Structures are given as C-alpha cells and as structure tokens.
Short mmCIF file of C-alpha atoms in Angstrom, two decimals:
data_model
loop_
_atom_site.label_atom_id
_atom_site.label_comp_id
_atom_site.label_asym_id
_atom_site.label_seq_id
_atom_site.Cartn_x
_atom_site.Cartn_y
_atom_site.Cartn_z
CA MET A 1 27.43 -35.27 35.24
CA HIS A 2 26.32 -32.20 37.48
CA VAL A 3 23.37 -29.93 36.04
CA SER A 4 22.31 -27.01 37.54
CA PHE A 5 18.46 -26.35 37.92
CA ILE A 6 17.31 -22.16 38.62
CA PRO A 7 14.05 -22.23 40.26
CA ALA A 8 11.16 -20.53 38.65
CA ALA A 9 11.62 -17.48 40.84
CA SER A 10 14.88 -17.02 40.09
CA ALA A 11 14.41 -17.43 36.98
CA LEU A 12 11.25 -15.14 36.74
CA ALA A 13 13.23 -12.71 38.78
CA LEU A 14 16.47 -12.74 36.29
CA ALA A 15 14.29 -12.11 33.13
CA LEU A 16 12.63 -8.99 34.70
CA SER A 17 16.35 -7.86 35.45
CA ALA A 18 17.56 -8.51 32.10
CA THR A 19 14.60 -6.47 30.79
CA LEU A 20 14.66 -3.56 33.23
CA SER A 21 18.14 -3.53 32.03
CA ALA A 22 17.49 -3.70 27.97
CA ASP A 23 14.63 -0.56 29.93
CA ALA A 24 17.41 1.63 31.17
CA ARG A 25 19.51 1.62 28.04
CA ALA A 26 16.94 2.48 25.69
CA ALA A 27 17.60 6.37 24.37
CA GLN A 28 16.04 9.38 26.81
CA ALA A 29 14.95 10.81 23.24
CA GLU A 30 13.45 9.39 19.72
CA LEU A 31 12.60 11.54 17.27
CA TYR A 32 10.42 10.17 14.37
CA LEU A 33 10.20 12.17 10.67
CA ASP A 34 8.18 10.90 8.30
CA VAL A 35 8.97 13.04 5.07
CA ALA A 36 6.84 12.45 1.95
CA THR A 37 6.08 14.27 -1.13
CA HIS A 38 2.78 14.18 -3.44
CA SER A 39 1.71 15.00 -6.79
CA MET A 40 -1.79 14.23 -8.70
CA PRO A 41 -0.39 14.88 -12.51
CA GLY A 42 -3.07 17.17 -14.81
CA ALA A 43 -4.78 18.47 -11.44
CA PRO A 44 -2.04 20.73 -10.63
CA GLY A 45 -2.89 22.65 -6.70
CA MET A 46 -6.21 20.59 -6.54
CA GLY A 47 -8.05 18.17 -3.47
CA ALA A 48 -7.53 14.91 -3.90
CA ILE A 49 -8.77 11.38 -2.17
CA GLY A 50 -6.76 11.71 1.54
CA ARG A 51 -7.15 8.14 2.72
CA LEU A 52 -9.83 6.39 0.16
CA ALA A 53 -12.66 8.01 1.40
CA GLY A 54 -13.47 10.78 -0.26
CA ALA A 55 -12.80 13.23 2.02
CA MET A 56 -11.39 16.76 0.29
CA GLY A 57 -8.45 18.73 1.43
CA GLY A 58 -8.10 21.05 3.50
CA ASP A 59 -5.39 23.97 3.88
CA ARG A 60 -4.81 22.88 7.28
CA ALA A 61 -1.75 20.17 7.60
CA SER A 62 -1.98 18.01 10.24
CA TYR A 63 -0.29 14.91 12.12
CA GLY A 64 -0.59 12.26 9.45
CA MET A 65 -0.34 13.33 6.74
CA ALA A 66 2.69 12.32 5.68
CA ARG A 67 1.43 8.68 6.10
CA HIS A 68 -1.32 9.14 3.92
CA PRO A 69 -1.38 12.77 2.01
CA GLY A 70 -4.20 14.33 -0.47
CA MET A 71 -3.55 17.59 -1.84
CA PRO A 72 -0.74 17.84 -4.13
CA GLY A 73 2.33 19.00 -2.00
CA LYS A 74 4.96 18.52 0.80
CA TYR A 75 4.55 16.86 3.85
CA LEU A 76 6.48 16.27 7.38
CA ASP A 77 5.29 14.78 10.47
CA VAL A 78 7.71 15.24 13.26
CA ALA A 79 7.06 13.64 16.65
CA LEU A 80 9.35 13.07 19.51
CA HIS A 81 9.06 10.49 23.00
CA ASN A 82 11.05 11.93 25.82
CA ARG A 83 11.15 9.55 27.84
CA ARG A 84 11.59 11.40 31.24
CA GLN A 85 9.01 13.91 30.22
CA PRO A 86 6.18 12.28 27.98
CA GLY A 87 4.31 14.30 26.55
CA ALA A 88 6.27 17.53 27.67
CA PRO A 89 6.42 20.47 24.97
CA ALA A 90 9.91 21.06 23.24
CA ASP A 91 11.28 22.62 20.24
CA GLN A 92 12.58 21.84 17.00
CA ALA A 93 15.44 24.82 15.66
CA VAL A 94 15.09 23.81 11.48
CA PRO A 95 17.09 25.20 8.49
CA LYS A 96 16.40 28.59 6.73
CA GLY A 97 14.94 26.41 3.95
CA LEU A 98 12.00 24.81 5.71
CA GLY A 99 10.27 27.63 5.50
CA LEU A 100 8.47 27.11 8.82
CA GLY A 101 10.75 29.95 10.46
CA GLU A 102 13.70 29.33 13.18
CA GLN A 103 12.38 26.85 14.75
CA ILE A 104 8.84 24.32 14.74
CA ARG A 105 6.53 24.30 18.05
CA LEU A 106 6.14 20.56 19.16
CA GLN A 107 3.05 19.52 21.00
CA ALA A 108 1.18 17.09 22.36
CA PRO A 109 -1.79 15.27 20.49
CA GLU A 110 -5.07 16.72 20.83
CA SER A 111 -7.12 14.40 23.22
CA SER A 112 -9.73 13.82 20.83
CA SER A 113 -7.12 12.04 18.72
CA SER A 114 -4.31 12.04 16.26
CA ASN A 115 -4.26 12.17 12.02
CA GLY A 116 -1.54 9.60 12.90
CA GLY A 117 -2.78 7.39 16.09
CA SER A 118 -3.10 4.49 16.21
CA THR A 119 -4.25 3.80 12.90
CA SER A 120 -2.94 0.94 10.71
CA GLU A 121 0.09 2.75 8.46
CA HIS A 122 -2.11 1.95 5.27
CA ASP A 123 -6.03 1.98 6.41
CA ALA A 124 -8.03 -0.37 5.13
CA SER A 125 -11.46 0.47 4.55
CA GLY A 126 -14.30 -2.20 3.72
CA PRO A 127 -17.45 -2.31 1.86
CA GLN A 128 -19.45 0.49 2.36
CA GLN A 129 -22.85 -0.92 0.74
CA ASP A 130 -24.15 -4.35 0.51
CA GLY A 131 -24.55 -5.92 -2.71
CA SER A 132 -22.66 -8.65 -4.93
CA TYR A 133 -19.35 -7.62 -6.25
CA LYS A 134 -17.10 -9.82 -8.36
CA ILE A 135 -13.24 -9.62 -7.39
CA ARG A 136 -10.36 -9.28 -11.09
CA TYR A 137 -6.94 -9.43 -10.58
CA TYR A 138 -4.08 -8.96 -12.05
CA TRP A 139 -0.40 -7.91 -12.45
CA GLY A 140 2.71 -7.60 -13.80
CA CYS A 141 3.78 -5.00 -16.54
CA GLY A 142 4.18 -6.05 -20.32
CA GLU A 143 2.36 -6.76 -23.57
CA GLN A 144 -0.26 -9.28 -22.94
CA VAL A 145 -1.82 -11.01 -19.93
CA GLY A 146 0.56 -13.03 -17.63
CA ALA A 147 -0.54 -16.98 -17.08
CA GLY A 148 -2.67 -18.16 -15.00
CA GLN A 149 -4.23 -14.33 -15.17
CA PRO A 150 -6.73 -13.52 -13.86
CA LEU A 151 -7.33 -14.50 -10.16
CA GLU A 152 -11.34 -13.61 -9.03
CA PHE A 153 -13.66 -14.41 -6.46
CA SER A 154 -17.22 -12.98 -5.20
CA MET A 155 -17.85 -11.11 -2.26
CA THR A 156 -21.35 -10.36 -0.72
CA VAL A 157 -22.07 -7.46 1.62
CA ARG A 158 -24.07 -7.89 4.03
CA ASN A 159 -25.21 -5.70 6.58
CA GLY A 160 -21.52 -4.25 5.93
CA LYS A 161 -19.61 -7.35 6.27
CA PRO A 162 -18.18 -9.08 3.19
CA VAL A 163 -18.79 -12.59 2.77
CA THR A 164 -16.52 -14.26 0.22
CA SER A 165 -15.87 -17.08 -2.02
CA GLY A 166 -13.27 -18.17 -4.13
CA ARG A 167 -9.71 -17.89 -3.75
CA GLN A 168 -9.18 -14.50 -1.77
CA MET A 169 -5.81 -12.72 -2.53
CA GLN A 170 -3.63 -11.94 0.57
CA PRO A 171 -2.13 -8.36 1.25
CA ARG A 172 1.67 -8.61 1.44
CA ASN A 173 3.13 -8.76 4.93
CA VAL A 174 3.75 -5.27 5.79
CA PRO A 175 5.32 -3.75 8.74
CA ALA A 176 3.62 -1.59 10.85
CA ASN A 177 6.20 0.26 10.68
CA THR A 178 4.56 3.38 12.68
CA ILE A 179 4.43 4.99 16.11
CA ASP A 180 0.96 4.75 18.15
CA ALA A 181 0.91 8.85 18.74
CA GLY A 182 -0.33 9.05 21.68
CA PRO A 183 0.07 11.15 24.96
CA GLN A 184 3.36 9.97 25.13
CA TYR A 185 4.25 11.94 22.34
CA VAL A 186 4.81 15.44 21.17
CA LEU A 187 4.00 16.53 17.74
CA TRP A 188 4.22 18.60 14.61
CA PRO A 189 1.87 19.73 12.70
CA ASN A 190 -0.25 20.30 15.29
CA PRO A 191 -3.69 22.42 15.81
CA ALA A 192 -0.97 25.47 17.17
CA ALA A 193 1.34 25.07 13.40
CA ARG A 194 0.17 28.46 11.28
CA LYS A 195 1.61 27.34 8.28
CA ALA A 196 1.97 23.98 6.03
CA VAL A 197 5.49 23.17 4.65
CA GLY A 198 5.59 24.89 1.12
CA ASN A 199 6.59 23.33 -2.28
CA GLN A 200 10.50 23.81 -2.22
CA ALA A 201 10.55 23.30 1.29
CA SER A 202 14.08 21.67 2.18
CA LEU A 203 15.43 20.11 5.20
CA ILE A 204 19.14 20.28 4.23
CA GLY A 205 21.18 21.61 7.21
CA ALA A 206 21.52 21.56 11.04
CA HIS A 207 18.77 20.59 13.09
CA HIS A 208 18.85 20.96 17.62
CA VAL A 209 15.68 19.86 19.32
CA THR A 210 15.49 21.47 22.83
CA GLY A 211 13.00 21.50 25.51
CA ASN A 212 12.61 20.31 29.66
CA ALA A 213 14.65 17.09 30.61
CA LEU A 214 16.22 16.88 26.72
CA PRO A 215 19.89 15.98 25.98
CA GLU A 216 21.40 19.09 24.97
CA SER A 217 23.58 17.24 22.55
CA MET A 218 20.15 16.89 20.28
CA ARG A 219 22.17 17.81 17.40
CA PHE A 220 21.92 16.35 13.72
CA GLU A 221 22.41 17.47 10.58
CA LEU A 222 20.43 16.07 7.63
CA GLY A 223 21.76 15.89 3.56
CA SER A 224 20.28 15.51 0.60
CA ASP A 225 19.22 11.59 0.98
CA HIS A 226 17.15 12.74 4.46
CA ASP A 227 14.98 15.59 2.21
CA PHE A 228 11.96 15.23 1.00
CA LEU A 229 12.35 13.25 -2.89
CA PRO A 230 11.22 14.96 -5.72
CA GLU A 231 8.10 14.94 -7.75
CA LEU A 232 6.38 12.03 -9.75
CA LYS A 233 5.62 12.89 -12.51
CA LEU A 234 3.25 10.11 -13.46
CA ARG A 235 2.10 9.72 -17.31
CA ARG A 236 -0.01 7.48 -18.59
CA GLU A 237 -0.91 7.12 -23.08
CA GLY A 238 -3.06 4.16 -24.48
CA ASP A 239 -6.40 2.82 -25.42
CA ALA A 240 -8.32 -0.21 -24.08
CA GLY A 241 -6.98 -2.00 -27.08
CA LYS A 242 -3.62 -1.57 -26.61
CA GLY A 243 -3.02 -1.28 -22.62
CA ILE A 244 -2.02 1.61 -20.66
CA ALA A 245 1.06 2.87 -21.02
CA LEU A 246 2.57 4.30 -17.70
CA ALA A 247 5.70 6.07 -18.08
CA TRP A 248 7.87 8.65 -15.25
CA ASP A 249 10.38 10.74 -14.75
CA GLN A 250 13.78 9.68 -12.43
CA VAL A 251 13.18 10.21 -9.14
CA ASP A 252 16.60 11.11 -7.48
CA GLY A 253 16.91 9.40 -5.00
CA ALA A 254 14.94 6.79 -5.19
CA ARG A 255 15.70 2.66 -4.61
CA ALA A 256 12.26 0.82 -5.88
CA TYR A 257 9.27 1.63 -7.72
CA PHE A 258 5.34 0.36 -7.08
CA ALA A 259 2.33 1.38 -8.81
CA GLN A 260 -1.23 -0.14 -8.87
CA ALA A 261 -4.78 0.48 -10.38
CA THR A 262 -8.55 -0.10 -9.36
CA ALA A 263 -11.77 0.73 -11.49
CA MET A 264 -15.36 -0.27 -11.63
CA ASP A 265 -16.48 -2.37 -14.60
CA GLY A 266 -20.32 -2.86 -14.00
CA ASP A 267 -20.44 -4.82 -10.96
CA THR A 268 -16.96 -6.00 -11.19
CA ILE A 269 -14.25 -4.56 -9.19
CA VAL A 270 -10.59 -5.01 -11.15
CA MET A 271 -7.67 -4.39 -10.03
CA TRP A 272 -4.30 -4.57 -11.07
CA SER A 273 -0.59 -4.29 -9.86
CA SER A 274 3.12 -3.72 -10.90
CA SER A 275 3.99 -7.04 -8.95
CA GLU A 276 5.93 -9.38 -10.97
CA ASP A 277 5.25 -12.37 -8.17
CA GLY A 278 1.95 -11.71 -7.56
CA TYR A 279 -0.52 -10.24 -5.73
CA ALA A 280 0.54 -6.89 -4.22
CA GLY A 281 -2.00 -3.80 -3.28
CA GLN A 282 -2.94 -1.05 -2.02
CA GLU A 283 -0.77 -2.30 1.90
CA MET A 284 2.16 -1.26 -0.53
CA ILE A 285 1.67 2.41 -0.61
CA THR A 286 3.74 3.32 2.55
CA PHE A 287 6.89 3.97 3.86
CA LEU A 288 8.82 0.26 3.69
CA PRO A 289 12.10 -0.71 5.51
CA GLU A 290 15.38 -0.74 3.49
CA SER A 291 16.14 -4.17 4.07
CA LEU A 292 12.39 -5.66 2.55
CA VAL A 293 12.63 -2.70 -0.73
CA THR A 294 15.81 -4.84 -1.16
CA GLN A 295 14.44 -8.32 -0.32
CA TRP A 296 11.25 -7.11 -2.96
CA ILE A 297 13.02 -6.10 -5.60
CA GLY A 298 15.21 -9.06 -6.31
CA LYS A 299 11.59 -10.96 -6.42
CA ARG A 300 10.70 -8.15 -8.32
CA THR A 301 7.46 -7.70 -6.94
CA LEU A 302 8.67 -3.87 -6.72
CA MET A 303 10.69 -2.12 -9.47
CA GLY A 304 14.22 -0.64 -10.01
CA GLY A 305 15.01 2.20 -9.45
CA ASP A 306 16.32 2.85 -13.26
CA THR A 307 13.05 1.82 -14.08
CA ARG A 308 10.82 4.45 -15.79
CA GLN A 309 8.36 2.26 -17.36
CA CYS A 310 5.15 0.18 -17.77
CA ARG A 311 2.45 -1.48 -19.54
CA ILE A 312 -0.94 -2.58 -18.21
CA PRO A 313 -1.39 -5.33 -20.36
CA PRO A 314 -4.55 -4.87 -22.95
CA GLY A 315 -7.12 -6.05 -21.88
CA VAL A 316 -7.00 -5.82 -17.86
CA PHE A 317 -9.62 -3.12 -17.92
CA GLY A 318 -12.33 -3.49 -20.50
CA ASP A 319 -13.45 -0.23 -22.25
CA ALA A 320 -15.35 1.05 -19.07
CA ALA A 321 -12.89 0.52 -16.84
CA GLN A 322 -10.33 1.70 -19.01
CA ASN A 323 -11.69 5.38 -18.57
CA THR A 324 -12.59 5.38 -14.89
CA ALA A 325 -9.02 3.17 -13.86
CA MET A 326 -7.12 5.41 -10.87
CA VAL A 327 -4.00 4.98 -10.56
CA GLN A 328 -1.35 4.89 -7.80
CA MET A 329 2.52 5.11 -7.14
CA ILE A 330 4.92 5.16 -4.95
CA ALA A 331 9.43 5.76 -5.55
CA TYR A 332 10.52 4.68 -2.02
CA GLY A 333 13.37 6.46 -0.60
CA ASN A 334 15.57 5.88 1.96
CA GLU A 335 15.32 5.23 5.70
CA ARG A 336 18.02 6.54 8.24
CA HIS A 337 18.79 6.18 11.73
CA LEU A 338 21.13 9.06 13.62
CA ALA A 339 22.38 8.88 16.83
CA GLU A 340 24.53 10.63 19.89
CA PRO A 341 27.81 10.65 18.48
CA ARG A 342 29.94 8.13 20.56
CA PRO A 343 32.01 10.62 22.35
CA ALA A 344 35.91 9.80 22.64
CA ASN A 345 36.42 9.13 26.57
CA ALA A 346 33.00 7.08 26.59
CA PRO A 347 32.75 3.88 28.10
CA ARG A 348 32.08 0.31 27.58
CA ASP A 349 28.36 0.89 27.98
CA TRP A 350 28.08 4.00 26.81
CA GLN A 351 24.77 4.25 25.20
CA PRO A 352 23.72 7.49 22.49
CA ALA A 353 20.81 8.92 24.99
CA TRP A 354 18.81 10.39 21.39
CA ASN A 355 17.87 8.53 18.21
CA VAL A 356 16.17 10.16 15.39
CA ARG A 357 14.33 7.97 11.96
CA VAL A 358 13.76 9.90 8.67
CA ARG A 359 12.35 8.20 5.82
CA ASN A 360 11.14 9.78 2.82
CA LYS A 361 8.34 8.70 -0.26
CA SER A 362 7.17 9.84 -3.10
CA THR A 363 3.90 9.53 -4.65
CA ALA A 364 1.41 10.34 -7.41
CA MET A 365 -2.10 9.53 -7.91
CA LEU A 366 -3.28 9.81 -11.59
CA MET A 367 -7.20 10.58 -11.65
CA PRO A 368 -10.05 9.14 -14.27
CA GLY A 369 -10.91 11.87 -16.60
CA VAL A 370 -8.23 14.55 -15.21
CA ALA A 371 -5.52 14.24 -17.01
CA ALA A 372 -8.02 15.36 -20.47
CA ILE A 373 -9.11 18.77 -18.75
CA GLY A 374 -7.76 21.70 -17.57
CA GLY A 375 -7.87 24.80 -15.86
CA GLU A 376 -10.39 26.29 -13.89
CA ALA A 377 -13.38 24.70 -15.53
CA ALA A 378 -11.94 21.01 -14.93
CA LYS A 379 -12.04 21.59 -11.23
CA PRO A 380 -16.11 20.80 -11.07
CA ALA A 381 -15.76 17.91 -13.17
CA ALA A 382 -12.50 16.48 -11.52
CA ARG A 383 -13.80 17.17 -8.11
CA GLU A 384 -16.86 14.49 -9.37
CA ALA A 385 -14.24 12.25 -10.61
CA VAL A 386 -12.71 11.47 -7.79
CA LYS A 387 -15.99 10.60 -5.19
CA ASP A 388 -17.24 8.51 -7.84
CA ALA A 389 -13.78 7.18 -7.90
CA ALA A 390 -13.86 6.84 -4.11
CA LYS A 391 -17.33 5.04 -3.91
CA GLY A 392 -16.15 2.38 -6.40
CA MET A 393 -13.08 1.76 -4.10
CA LEU A 394 -14.79 2.00 -0.77
CA ARG A 395 -16.92 -0.30 -2.34
CA GLY A 396 -14.73 -2.69 -3.66
CA LEU A 397 -11.69 -2.54 -0.64
CA PHE A 398 -12.69 -4.82 1.75
CA GLY A 399 -11.33 -5.33 5.89
CA ARG A 400 -8.02 -6.63 5.79
#
C-alpha cells in the first residue's frame, strides 16, 4: 500500500488557500437589524433601568438600545459592514410607516464607544458593595415549590470581588449572537440621528441600501414576521400567601416566553425563573437563535408560544420581598436571514453579494410598587422604586 505525505509547508499553503477562498466568497455587504419592543406595564412613558445600572433613560436613542431597552417603546438598531469600504457612510431607504422620512443615514460610531461595542449581549454586573449575601434560587411555575428547591449558596464581597461558597448556579450557555460594532461598521441610530422610532412605527415594506462600493442590488422587502412585535402586556396578581400570578396577552409572532424575578429579602437575594429544568437567569433576556428557542421549548426551559400564564409558587418570596420583586419577561420572535436572489443565469460558484439578518423580540418589566400607583404623582415614587430595585440587583448579581 502506498501512502502519500504532504509536507508541512504544502499543508500550510493549502490551509491558507482555503481560508483566502472562504474570505473571497464572503458577502460584500452585511446588514444587521435588531428590532425590539419594550413595555413597563403600570408605568407608561416613564424611565426604566437600561442596563441594570439604575441609569434613567433619556430621550435620545443610541445604538445598542434594542438589546437593552430602557424606556417603554420601540427600538431599532441597524449596523452595516461594507467589506470594500469599511466604515464608509451609507443610506437606507425605508418604508414610510417607519416614520423616519424616506431614508436613514448610517454612520461610523463615535471613537469613544457605542452601546453596541464589544460588550456582551447580556451585560453582567458585579456586586457593587462589600458585604456578605445569601442567594436563594427557585424555578418553575406552579402551585407549590418543586422538589429539591431552593438552591442556596453564600457570597462574600471583598474589595468588589466576590468569593462564593456552596453550589453556585451556572448561567445558560447563550451564544453572544451579536456584532462588535467597531469602526468597520456604520450604524443607526448615531449622533446625527434627529429622531427616534415612534410607538406606531413599522418596518413592513421595501428597503434599499446605497453607498460607495455597495451592490446596487441591495434591495429587500420586510413582512410582518420581521416587524416590531406587539407590546408584551404583562400583569401580576396575588399576595405572599398565594404566590404571584403572572398573566399576559398573546404577542402575535412570539415563538416562546421566559420570565424571571428578583428581590432582596434582608441580606438574601431571592431569584426565580419560569424555567422548568433548572437555573436560568438574566442571560435569557436577549435575542436567541431560532434553533435554540426550539430546543429549549422542548426541554421546558422556555414556555411555549401558546402559554398565557405562570404562577410563582407561594413561599418563593417572603412577605417583604413579595412587594419588592422585580419581574422581567421576554417574548422571543423570529430570526431571519435574507440574501441577494440568485440570478437565473448565475454560474455554479455564484455567491450573494449581500445578506441581511433581522431578529425581533418584545420585553416587559414590572417594577416594584408601580402597578398600584399612577399619574404624575406616581413618577417620583416609581423612580425611587427603580433605584432601590437596581441597587439590590447590582449588589446581588455577580460577574459571569
């Protein structure tokens, strides 16, 4: 039997050739659209926690806010990578229903950084104050706490660094399915953007991206499944003796749901999620690939799209924590990939010159103490509730 060996240098050359060929086949232009709807039931129009940092939202939109919405409303992040002229400005003609005029201008991010920069898709905040804390975690919807719950461990923070003891929960392996919006990208919103997306905005219709060294064929249509999802109308009822009943209206286009709640009970951080198969936390409040959504529906990590209610079992939150629990919820939409249509007479090795990724979600936050109050008089109290809840979250959450 004759065996041929390829010298190391030849093998390296072949590997480099394959890599260069793959790069040459990469799309000339890649466009990313993140589409989000955020609501704060019981507190319409008021500021909220943007990145779990207690910062009250402003009126000016910035890139990255679709991943981490603050104030209630609709959010759109657009990022374009033009491989032939990275960072060159471009224009995107948009439907009239978006309410932003005939087109939006995509520009390079400011040199300081952008909200979308190199940060994680689900930012993690470490403990902000030294001290000792207990963490108690529950999971699952139902009339009673499940077997083997809660999981507990302790955390001591010294000089801002956490030291844990006991069985610490491991966050879910959620892919960082985002882009590093560096100088090779042009973005919207940007400092030159004068108008934010309105509450009645729609992406349905024709889009056309133009600019230097961009393919003229970069035209595509978006339908209802690519549009902003409806508002997630989340409600809670109940008292400490009966648990908290969460209910919501159907979100058209939602494939699955997930909810989590956090509260401080003295020096104990109490956490709960709707997952039926163990720990899942803040890392889930983000865009997820459709394949992962399907997989986690099957494992009951996520609630199916036909679910309309979930009860946090009695005993999860004590009397004090019951009224300070902050609830977050997400409705997962679609992730779609569009590309330049293949011409009828295209050669066998033809590759699309451009592609587009569109994904959408709808989120809601129930702040402690807000649902019971309303009107202008509610704003100072609600803001204080947000700040207090944020402090508890930031003290309790540990770096991942």
